[in-house]
Short mmCIF file of C-alpha atoms (C1' of nucleotides) in Angstrom, two decimals:
data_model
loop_
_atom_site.label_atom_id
_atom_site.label_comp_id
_atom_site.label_asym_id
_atom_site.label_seq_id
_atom_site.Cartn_x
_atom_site.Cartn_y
_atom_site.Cartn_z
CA UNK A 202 -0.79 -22.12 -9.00
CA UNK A 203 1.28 -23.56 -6.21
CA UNK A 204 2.11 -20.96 -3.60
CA UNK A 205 4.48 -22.60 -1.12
CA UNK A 206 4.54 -21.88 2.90
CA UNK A 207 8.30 -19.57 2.25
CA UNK A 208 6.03 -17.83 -0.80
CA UNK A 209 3.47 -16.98 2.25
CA UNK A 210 6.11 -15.92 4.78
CA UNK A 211 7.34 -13.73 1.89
CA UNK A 212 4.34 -12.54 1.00
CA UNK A 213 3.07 -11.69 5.02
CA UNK A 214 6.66 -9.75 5.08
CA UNK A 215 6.43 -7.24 2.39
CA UNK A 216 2.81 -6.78 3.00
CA UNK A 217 3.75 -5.72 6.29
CA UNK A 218 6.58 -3.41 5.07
CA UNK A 219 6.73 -3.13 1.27
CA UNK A 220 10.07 -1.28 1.58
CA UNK A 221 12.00 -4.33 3.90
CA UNK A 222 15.47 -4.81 1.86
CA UNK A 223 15.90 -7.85 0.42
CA UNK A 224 19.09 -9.05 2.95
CA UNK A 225 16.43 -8.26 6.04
CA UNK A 226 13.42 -10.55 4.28
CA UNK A 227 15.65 -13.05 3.59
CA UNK A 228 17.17 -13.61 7.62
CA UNK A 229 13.36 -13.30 8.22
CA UNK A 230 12.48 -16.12 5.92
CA UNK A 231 15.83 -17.82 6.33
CA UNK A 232 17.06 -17.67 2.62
CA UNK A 233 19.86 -16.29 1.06
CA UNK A 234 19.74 -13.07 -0.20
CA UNK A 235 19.58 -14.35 -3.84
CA UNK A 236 17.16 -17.11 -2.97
CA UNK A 237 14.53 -14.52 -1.57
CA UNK A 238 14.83 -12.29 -4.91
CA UNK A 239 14.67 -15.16 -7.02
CA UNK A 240 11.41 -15.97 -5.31
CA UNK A 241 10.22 -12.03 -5.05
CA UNK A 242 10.88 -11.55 -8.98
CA UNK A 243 8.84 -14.78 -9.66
CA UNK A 244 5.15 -13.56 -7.28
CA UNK A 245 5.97 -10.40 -9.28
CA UNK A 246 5.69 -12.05 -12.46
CA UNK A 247 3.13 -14.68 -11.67
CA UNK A 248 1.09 -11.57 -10.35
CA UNK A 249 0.73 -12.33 -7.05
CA UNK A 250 2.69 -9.70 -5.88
CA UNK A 251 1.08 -7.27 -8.09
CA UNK A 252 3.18 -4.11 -7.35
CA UNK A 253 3.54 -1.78 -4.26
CA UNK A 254 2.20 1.11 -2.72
CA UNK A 255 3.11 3.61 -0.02
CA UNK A 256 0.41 3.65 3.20
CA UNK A 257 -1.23 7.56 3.10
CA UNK A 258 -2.67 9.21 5.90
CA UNK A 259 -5.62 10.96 4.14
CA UNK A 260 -6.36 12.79 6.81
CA UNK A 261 -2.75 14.54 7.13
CA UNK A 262 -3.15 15.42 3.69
CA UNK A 263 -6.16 17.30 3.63
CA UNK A 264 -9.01 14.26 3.40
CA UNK A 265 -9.84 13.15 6.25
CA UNK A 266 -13.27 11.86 5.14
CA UNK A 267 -13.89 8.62 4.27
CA UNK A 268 -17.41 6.90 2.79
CA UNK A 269 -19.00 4.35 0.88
CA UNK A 270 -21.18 4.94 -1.84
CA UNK A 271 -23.63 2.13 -3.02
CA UNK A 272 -24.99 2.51 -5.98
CA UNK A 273 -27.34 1.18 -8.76
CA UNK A 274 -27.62 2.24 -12.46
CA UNK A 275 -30.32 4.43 -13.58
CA UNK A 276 -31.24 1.97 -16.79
CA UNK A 277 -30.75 -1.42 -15.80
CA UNK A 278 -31.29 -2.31 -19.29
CA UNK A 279 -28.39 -0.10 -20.20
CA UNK A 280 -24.49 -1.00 -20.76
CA UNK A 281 -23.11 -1.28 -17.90
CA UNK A 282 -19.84 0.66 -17.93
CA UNK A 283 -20.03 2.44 -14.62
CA UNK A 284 -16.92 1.56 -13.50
CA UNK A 285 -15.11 3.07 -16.17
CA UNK A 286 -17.19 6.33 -16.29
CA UNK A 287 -16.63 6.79 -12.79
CA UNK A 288 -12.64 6.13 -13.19
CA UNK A 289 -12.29 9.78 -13.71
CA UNK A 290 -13.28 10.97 -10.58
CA UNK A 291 -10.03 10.67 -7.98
CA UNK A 292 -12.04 10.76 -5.23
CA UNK A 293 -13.31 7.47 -5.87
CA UNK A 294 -10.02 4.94 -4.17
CA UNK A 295 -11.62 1.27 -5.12
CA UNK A 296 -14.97 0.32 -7.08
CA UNK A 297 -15.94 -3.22 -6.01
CA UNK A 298 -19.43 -4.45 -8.01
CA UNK A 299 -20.90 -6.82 -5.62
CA UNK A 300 -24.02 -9.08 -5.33
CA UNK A 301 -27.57 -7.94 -3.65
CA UNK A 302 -29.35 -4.85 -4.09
CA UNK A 303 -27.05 -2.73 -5.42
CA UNK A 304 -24.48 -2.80 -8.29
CA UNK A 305 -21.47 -1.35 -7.12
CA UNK A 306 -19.61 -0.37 -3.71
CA UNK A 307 -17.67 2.99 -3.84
CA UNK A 308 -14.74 4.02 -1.40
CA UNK A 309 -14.56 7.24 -1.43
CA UNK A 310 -11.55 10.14 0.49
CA UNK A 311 -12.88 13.86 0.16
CA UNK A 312 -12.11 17.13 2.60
CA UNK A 313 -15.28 17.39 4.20
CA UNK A 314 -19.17 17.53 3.78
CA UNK A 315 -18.93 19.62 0.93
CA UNK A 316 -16.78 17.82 -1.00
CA UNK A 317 -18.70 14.80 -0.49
CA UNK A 318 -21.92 16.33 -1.88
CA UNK A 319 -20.21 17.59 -5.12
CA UNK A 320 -19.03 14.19 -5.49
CA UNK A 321 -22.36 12.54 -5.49
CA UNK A 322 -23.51 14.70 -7.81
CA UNK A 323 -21.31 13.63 -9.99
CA UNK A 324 -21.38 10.21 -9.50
CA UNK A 325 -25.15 10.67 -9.84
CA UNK A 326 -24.56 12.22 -13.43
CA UNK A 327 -22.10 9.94 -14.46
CA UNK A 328 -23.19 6.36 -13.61
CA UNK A 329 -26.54 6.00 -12.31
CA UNK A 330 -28.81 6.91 -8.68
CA UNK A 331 -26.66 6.94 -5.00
CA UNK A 332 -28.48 4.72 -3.26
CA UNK A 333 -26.95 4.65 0.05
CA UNK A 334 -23.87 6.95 1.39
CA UNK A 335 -22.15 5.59 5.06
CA UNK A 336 -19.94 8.00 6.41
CA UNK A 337 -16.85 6.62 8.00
CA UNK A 338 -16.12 7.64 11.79
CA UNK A 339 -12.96 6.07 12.04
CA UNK A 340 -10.89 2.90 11.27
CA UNK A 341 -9.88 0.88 13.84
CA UNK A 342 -7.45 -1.19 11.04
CA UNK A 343 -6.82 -1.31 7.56
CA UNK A 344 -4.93 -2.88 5.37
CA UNK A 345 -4.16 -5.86 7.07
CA UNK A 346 -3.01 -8.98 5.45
CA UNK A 347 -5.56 -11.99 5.65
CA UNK A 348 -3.44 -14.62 4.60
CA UNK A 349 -4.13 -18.28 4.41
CA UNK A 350 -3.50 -20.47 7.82
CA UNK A 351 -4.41 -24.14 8.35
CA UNK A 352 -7.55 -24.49 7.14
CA UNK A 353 -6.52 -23.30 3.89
CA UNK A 354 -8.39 -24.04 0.76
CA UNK A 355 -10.45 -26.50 1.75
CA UNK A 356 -14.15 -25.85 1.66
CA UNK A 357 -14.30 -24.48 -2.24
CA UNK B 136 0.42 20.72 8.79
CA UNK B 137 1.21 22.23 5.30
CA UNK B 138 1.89 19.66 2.36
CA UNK B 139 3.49 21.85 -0.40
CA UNK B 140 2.47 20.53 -3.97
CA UNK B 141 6.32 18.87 -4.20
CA UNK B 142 5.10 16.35 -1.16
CA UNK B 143 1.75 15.53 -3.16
CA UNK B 144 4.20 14.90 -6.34
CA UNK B 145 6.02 12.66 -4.05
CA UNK B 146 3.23 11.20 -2.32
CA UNK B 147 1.27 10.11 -5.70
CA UNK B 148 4.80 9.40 -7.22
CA UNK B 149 5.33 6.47 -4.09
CA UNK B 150 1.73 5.80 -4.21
CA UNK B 151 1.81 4.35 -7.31
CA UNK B 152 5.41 2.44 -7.11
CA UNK B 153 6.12 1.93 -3.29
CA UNK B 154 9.50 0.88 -3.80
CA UNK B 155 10.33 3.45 -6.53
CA UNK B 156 13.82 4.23 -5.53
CA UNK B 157 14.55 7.61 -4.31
CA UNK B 158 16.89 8.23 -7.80
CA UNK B 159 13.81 7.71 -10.04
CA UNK B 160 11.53 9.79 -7.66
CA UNK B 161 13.89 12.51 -7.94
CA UNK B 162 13.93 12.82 -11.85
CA UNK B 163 10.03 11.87 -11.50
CA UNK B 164 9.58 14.86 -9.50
CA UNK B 165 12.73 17.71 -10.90
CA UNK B 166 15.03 16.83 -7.26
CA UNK B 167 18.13 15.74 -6.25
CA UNK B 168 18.59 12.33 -4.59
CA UNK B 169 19.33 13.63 -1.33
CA UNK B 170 16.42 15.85 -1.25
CA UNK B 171 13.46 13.75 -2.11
CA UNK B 172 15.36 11.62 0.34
CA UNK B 173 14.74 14.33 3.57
CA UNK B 174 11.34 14.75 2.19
CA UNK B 175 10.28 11.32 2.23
CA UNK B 176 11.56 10.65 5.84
CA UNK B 177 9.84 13.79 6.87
CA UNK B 178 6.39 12.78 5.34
CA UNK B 179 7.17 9.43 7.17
CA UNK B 180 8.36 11.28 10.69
CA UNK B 181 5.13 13.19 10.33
CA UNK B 182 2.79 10.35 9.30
CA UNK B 183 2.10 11.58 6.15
CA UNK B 184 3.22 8.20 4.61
CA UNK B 185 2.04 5.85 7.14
CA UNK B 186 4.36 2.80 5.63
CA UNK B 187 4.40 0.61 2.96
CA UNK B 188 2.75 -2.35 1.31
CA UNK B 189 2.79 -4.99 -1.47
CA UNK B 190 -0.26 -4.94 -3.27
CA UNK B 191 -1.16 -8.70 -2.87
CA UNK B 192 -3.73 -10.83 -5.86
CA UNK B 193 -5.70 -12.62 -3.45
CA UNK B 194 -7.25 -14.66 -5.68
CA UNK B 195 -3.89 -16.48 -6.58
CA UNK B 196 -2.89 -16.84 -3.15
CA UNK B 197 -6.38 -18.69 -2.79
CA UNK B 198 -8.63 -16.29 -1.00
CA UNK B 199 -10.51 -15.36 -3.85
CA UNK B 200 -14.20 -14.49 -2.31
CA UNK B 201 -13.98 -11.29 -1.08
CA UNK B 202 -17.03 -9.47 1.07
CA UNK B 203 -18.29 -6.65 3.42
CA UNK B 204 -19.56 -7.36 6.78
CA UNK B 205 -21.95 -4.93 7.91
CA UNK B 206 -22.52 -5.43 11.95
CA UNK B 207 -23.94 -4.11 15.35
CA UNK B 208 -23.11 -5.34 18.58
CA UNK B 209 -26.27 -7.51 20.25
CA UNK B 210 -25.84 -5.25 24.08
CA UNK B 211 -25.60 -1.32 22.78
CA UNK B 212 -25.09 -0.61 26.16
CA UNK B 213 -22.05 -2.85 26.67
CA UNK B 214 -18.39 -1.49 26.30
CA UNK B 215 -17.93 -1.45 22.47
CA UNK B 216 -14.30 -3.00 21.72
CA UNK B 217 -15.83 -5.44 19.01
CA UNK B 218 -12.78 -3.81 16.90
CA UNK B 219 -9.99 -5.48 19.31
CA UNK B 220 -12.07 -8.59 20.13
CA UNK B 221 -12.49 -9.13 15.81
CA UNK B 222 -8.50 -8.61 15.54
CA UNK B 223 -7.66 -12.04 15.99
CA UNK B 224 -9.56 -12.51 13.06
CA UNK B 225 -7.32 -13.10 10.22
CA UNK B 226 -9.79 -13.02 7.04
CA UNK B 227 -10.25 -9.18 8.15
CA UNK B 228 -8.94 -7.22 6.28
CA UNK B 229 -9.96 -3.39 7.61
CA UNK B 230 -12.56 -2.43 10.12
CA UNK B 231 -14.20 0.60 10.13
CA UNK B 232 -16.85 2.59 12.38
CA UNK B 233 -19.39 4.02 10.88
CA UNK B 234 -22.55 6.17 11.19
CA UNK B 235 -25.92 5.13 9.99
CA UNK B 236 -27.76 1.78 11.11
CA UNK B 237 -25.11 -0.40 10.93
CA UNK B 238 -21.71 0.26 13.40
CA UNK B 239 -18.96 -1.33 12.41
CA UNK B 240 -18.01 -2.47 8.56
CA UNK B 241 -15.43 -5.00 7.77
CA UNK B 242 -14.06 -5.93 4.58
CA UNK B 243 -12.67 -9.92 4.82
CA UNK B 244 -10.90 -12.31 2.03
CA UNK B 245 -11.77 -15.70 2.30
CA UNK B 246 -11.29 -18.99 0.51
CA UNK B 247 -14.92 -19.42 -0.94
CA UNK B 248 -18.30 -19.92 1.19
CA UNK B 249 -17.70 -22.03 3.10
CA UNK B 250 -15.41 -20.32 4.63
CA UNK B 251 -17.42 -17.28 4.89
CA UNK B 252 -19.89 -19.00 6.87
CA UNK B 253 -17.37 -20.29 9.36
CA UNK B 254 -16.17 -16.95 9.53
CA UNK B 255 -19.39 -14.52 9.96
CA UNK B 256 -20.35 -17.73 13.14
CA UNK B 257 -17.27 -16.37 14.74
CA UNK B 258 -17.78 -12.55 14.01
CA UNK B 259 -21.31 -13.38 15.59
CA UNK B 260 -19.92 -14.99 18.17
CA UNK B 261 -16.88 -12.50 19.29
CA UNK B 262 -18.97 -9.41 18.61
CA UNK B 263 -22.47 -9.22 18.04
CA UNK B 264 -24.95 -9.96 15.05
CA UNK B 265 -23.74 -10.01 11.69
CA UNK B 266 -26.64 -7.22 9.61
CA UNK B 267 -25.93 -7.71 6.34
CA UNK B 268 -22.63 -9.30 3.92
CA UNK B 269 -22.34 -8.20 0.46
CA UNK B 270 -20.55 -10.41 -1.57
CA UNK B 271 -17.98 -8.63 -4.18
CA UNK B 272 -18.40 -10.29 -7.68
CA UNK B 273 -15.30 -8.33 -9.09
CA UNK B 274 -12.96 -5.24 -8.44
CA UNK B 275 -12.76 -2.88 -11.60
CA UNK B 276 -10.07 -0.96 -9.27
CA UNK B 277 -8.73 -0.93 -5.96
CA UNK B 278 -6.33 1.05 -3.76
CA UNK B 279 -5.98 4.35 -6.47
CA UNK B 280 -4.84 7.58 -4.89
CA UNK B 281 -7.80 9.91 -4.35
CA UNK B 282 -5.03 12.67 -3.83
CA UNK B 283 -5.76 16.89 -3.99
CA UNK B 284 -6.35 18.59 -6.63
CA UNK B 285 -7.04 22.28 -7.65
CA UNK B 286 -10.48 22.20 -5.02
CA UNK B 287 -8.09 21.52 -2.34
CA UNK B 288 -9.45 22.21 1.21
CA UNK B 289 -11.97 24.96 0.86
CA UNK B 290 -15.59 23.53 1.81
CA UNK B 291 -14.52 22.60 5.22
"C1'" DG C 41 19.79 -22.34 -3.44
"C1'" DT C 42 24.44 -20.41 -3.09
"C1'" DT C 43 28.48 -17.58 -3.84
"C1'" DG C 44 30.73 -13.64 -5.26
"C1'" DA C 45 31.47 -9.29 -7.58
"C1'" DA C 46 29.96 -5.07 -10.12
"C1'" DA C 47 26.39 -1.61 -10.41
"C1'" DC C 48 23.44 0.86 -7.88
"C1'" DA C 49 20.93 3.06 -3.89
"C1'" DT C 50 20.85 4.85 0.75
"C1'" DC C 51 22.09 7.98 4.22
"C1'" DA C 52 24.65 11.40 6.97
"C1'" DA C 53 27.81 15.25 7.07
"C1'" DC C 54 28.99 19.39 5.04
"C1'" DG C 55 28.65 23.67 2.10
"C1'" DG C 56 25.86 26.99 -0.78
"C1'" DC C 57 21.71 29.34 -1.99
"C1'" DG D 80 15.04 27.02 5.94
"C1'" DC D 81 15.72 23.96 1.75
"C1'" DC D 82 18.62 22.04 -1.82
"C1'" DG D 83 22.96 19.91 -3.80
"C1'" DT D 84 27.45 17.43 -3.55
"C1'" DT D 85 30.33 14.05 -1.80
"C1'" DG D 86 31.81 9.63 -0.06
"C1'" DA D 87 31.32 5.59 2.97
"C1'" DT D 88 28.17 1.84 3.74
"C1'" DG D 89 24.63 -1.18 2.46
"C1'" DT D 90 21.62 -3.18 -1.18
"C1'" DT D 91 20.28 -5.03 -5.61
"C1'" DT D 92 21.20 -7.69 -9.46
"C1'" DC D 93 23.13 -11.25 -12.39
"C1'" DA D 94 26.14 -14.67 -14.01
"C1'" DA D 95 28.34 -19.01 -13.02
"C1'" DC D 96 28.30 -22.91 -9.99
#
DNA sequence: GTTGAAACATCAACGGC
DNA sequence: GCCGTTGATGTTTCAAC
């Protein structure tokens, strides 16, 4: 796919402020203007910029409790389309399926105990048996960008 | 700290287009320019919107092997800044303290295995024994916005 | 990648509800 | 207090080089 070093200074920039203007990214990456949105418009398109978001504090807006749900299908024999069942529920913020014991990794934002056991009930009904719940304390960081550095892609 | 339902609008509105300009977010949500404009740099000036972010494709930037790093520090009894000591770390993503067996759980993009076993030697290293890494086969969704709905905050 | 110019968005000051 | 209008300044966008 050929991602050059200005792609990754671009991309470090606006992961670090998805707002910047395009005249401050390009003195930071020292390009014109033009030259930067050329390049922007072109991850956006190749998908490597695949859109923006704002940054929410959950807990300002009336969630400030965070967990993971693990979880494992009732019928492994079944068709699995957990994912999508579950895709209703806006509690649920990402839905990772992942390798080992169980099937899929839930993050989940609710208001409070409560909240959180209505929500396992439903993701009980819907897609399968919680296996494991782990409450959230608090998050040191998030959201960082782990972008490639020297070593890069050697290894695979 | 009182979010009206207009904010929440505004909030899911820039949620799911961070750089939505403030014109479109104003038709979006039935405003004038100028006053989703004071809203929005309220909601920032309060921390509601914590800043924003391009939502990155890791897998064509070459760091397509994501996992979760469950861990516990080797000394209980030593003073616990594994979060700061892991911050040089670049493949982490987000670190987050939890409750349950395990005490911290990081989420970390890396170029393929390799990689992840250079990387979980120096998360052993800096800050205890890595428990358990779950590798993420695939992402059905990711980053959605698990925002209030009628429930709101009773529970609590 | 660059320049330049038109269309558009941002932001602060002011007035009205 | 919150919203709307205005106008100056800055930003985005696109064609031609």
């Amino acid at each position: 796919m050929n991602v050059e070093d200005l792609d990754l200074a671009i991309v470090a920039a606006l992961t670090a402020d998805g707002r910047m203007s395009f005249t401050d990214l390009a003195a930071r990456v020292g390009l014109s203007t033009s030259a930067v949105h050329q390049r922007v418009k072109r991850l956006e398109e190749r998908g490597v910029i695949a859109g923006y978001t704002a940054k929410i504090n959950y807990e300002a807006l009336g969630l400030p409790l965070t967990a993971f749900i693990a979880i494992r299908p009732i019928d492994p024999a079944a068709p699995d389309d957990a994912p999508q069942r579950l895709s209703g529920l806006s509690e649920i913020e990402s839905c990772h399926s992942v390798a080992g014991e169980d099937y899929y990794l839930l993050k989940v934002r609710v208001s409070g105990p409560a909240a959180l056991e209505d929500l396992l009930a439903k993701v009980r009904s819907v897609a399968g048996v919680t296996h494991r719940t782990t409450i959230v304390l608090s998050t040191p960081y998030e959201g960082r960008a782990p972008l490639l550095r020297g070593d890069r892609v050697a290894g695979w």
